[in-house]
Tab-separated table of C-alpha atoms in Angstrom:
chain	number	residue	atom	x	y	z
S	758	UNK	CA	190.082	52.463	163.292
S	759	UNK	CA	186.588	53.608	163.450
S	760	UNK	CA	185.661	55.933	160.742
S	761	UNK	CA	182.505	58.271	160.637
S	762	UNK	CA	180.534	55.925	158.248
S	763	UNK	CA	180.855	53.102	160.797
S	764	UNK	CA	179.238	55.117	163.792
S	765	UNK	CA	175.698	54.484	163.961
S	766	UNK	CA	173.470	57.639	163.716
S	767	UNK	CA	172.435	57.362	167.299
S	768	UNK	CA	175.798	57.090	168.907
S	769	UNK	CA	176.886	60.586	170.316
S	770	UNK	CA	180.249	60.600	168.471
S	771	UNK	CA	178.478	61.309	165.348
S	772	UNK	CA	178.224	64.725	166.243
S	773	UNK	CA	181.764	65.087	167.290
S	774	UNK	CA	184.505	66.751	165.223
S	775	UNK	CA	187.003	65.053	167.803
S	776	UNK	CA	188.261	61.329	167.192
S	777	UNK	CA	188.435	59.582	170.654
S	778	UNK	CA	190.853	58.781	172.068
S	779	UNK	CA	193.177	61.713	171.060
S	780	UNK	CA	195.593	64.173	172.657
S	781	UNK	CA	193.486	67.276	173.380
S	782	UNK	CA	195.392	70.589	174.482
S	783	UNK	CA	193.485	72.841	177.135
S	784	UNK	CA	194.677	76.325	178.002
S	785	UNK	CA	194.047	77.855	181.349
S	786	UNK	CA	194.960	81.191	182.628
S	787	UNK	CA	195.025	82.801	186.017
S	788	UNK	CA	196.915	84.834	188.381
S	789	UNK	CA	200.472	83.888	189.047
S	790	UNK	CA	200.201	82.756	192.647
S	791	UNK	CA	201.533	79.904	194.547
S	792	UNK	CA	199.518	76.529	194.078
S	793	UNK	CA	197.889	77.578	190.799
S	794	UNK	CA	199.861	75.288	188.650
S	795	UNK	CA	199.356	72.632	190.973
S	796	UNK	CA	195.903	73.065	191.143
S	797	UNK	CA	195.537	72.667	187.285
S	798	UNK	CA	197.495	69.366	187.158
S	799	UNK	CA	195.254	67.987	190.080
S	800	UNK	CA	192.346	68.807	188.110
S	801	UNK	CA	193.797	67.497	184.836
S	802	UNK	CA	194.893	63.967	186.551
S	803	UNK	CA	191.229	63.318	188.336
S	804	UNK	CA	189.618	63.772	184.689
S	805	UNK	CA	192.608	61.735	183.037
S	806	UNK	CA	194.631	59.424	185.376
S	807	UNK	CA	197.226	59.123	182.541
S	808	UNK	CA	197.880	62.782	182.469
S	809	UNK	CA	201.950	63.618	182.802
S	810	UNK	CA	202.697	66.934	184.310
S	811	UNK	CA	206.031	66.799	182.324
S	812	UNK	CA	204.090	68.048	179.038
S	813	UNK	CA	202.669	71.139	180.837
S	814	UNK	CA	203.552	74.462	178.943
S	815	UNK	CA	203.757	77.617	180.996
S	816	UNK	CA	203.530	81.580	179.771
S	817	UNK	CA	203.927	84.421	181.601
S	818	UNK	CA	201.900	87.258	180.889
S	819	UNK	CA	203.403	90.783	179.200
S	820	UNK	CA	203.311	92.265	183.008
S	821	UNK	CA	204.157	88.999	184.843
S	822	UNK	CA	200.795	89.138	187.133
S	823	UNK	CA	199.004	85.966	185.088
S	824	UNK	CA	200.156	82.591	183.677
S	825	UNK	CA	199.016	80.577	180.989
S	826	UNK	CA	199.172	76.648	181.522
S	827	UNK	CA	198.810	74.604	178.600
S	828	UNK	CA	197.772	70.944	179.579
S	829	UNK	CA	197.842	68.191	177.341
S	830	UNK	CA	194.976	65.210	178.119
S	831	UNK	CA	194.089	62.179	176.346
S	832	UNK	CA	190.499	62.713	175.682
S	833	UNK	CA	188.138	59.951	175.831
S	834	UNK	CA	184.618	61.060	175.313
S	835	UNK	CA	183.061	64.584	175.264
S	836	UNK	CA	181.665	64.012	178.765
S	837	UNK	CA	185.038	63.663	179.813
S	838	UNK	CA	186.241	67.264	178.185
S	839	UNK	CA	182.763	68.641	179.373
S	840	UNK	CA	183.721	67.815	182.900
S	841	UNK	CA	187.105	68.870	182.868
S	842	UNK	CA	185.989	72.142	181.350
S	843	UNK	CA	183.270	72.786	183.928
S	844	UNK	CA	185.783	71.778	186.931
S	845	UNK	CA	188.541	74.141	185.350
S	846	UNK	CA	186.025	77.181	184.929
S	847	UNK	CA	184.616	76.881	188.254
S	848	UNK	CA	188.005	76.478	190.089
S	849	UNK	CA	188.536	79.968	191.976
S	850	UNK	CA	192.375	80.593	190.944
S	851	UNK	CA	191.042	80.018	187.010
S	852	UNK	CA	190.212	83.204	185.046
S	853	UNK	CA	189.945	81.602	181.488
S	854	UNK	CA	189.673	78.277	179.874
S	855	UNK	CA	190.244	77.900	176.225
């Protein structure tokens, strides 16, 4: 296992609090409409081909108008996470990404 002391100062992982690869949960909220969960799964698979859709957690909002979707991907780099966050945030069905 690589420890922080083993990583050269010039390596971008030195600034990260995340050790790669690791399981990384992402919460996505959007209107409760047909196709929302499928769209999130497709984006997750684009950025993590090993993504397992059976691990998704769903939670309705109090009034039932919105749906919270928690996906857990295998994060392999900061770039991968940034790209996935950008893709999720810019999707027209998504309201919030945490």
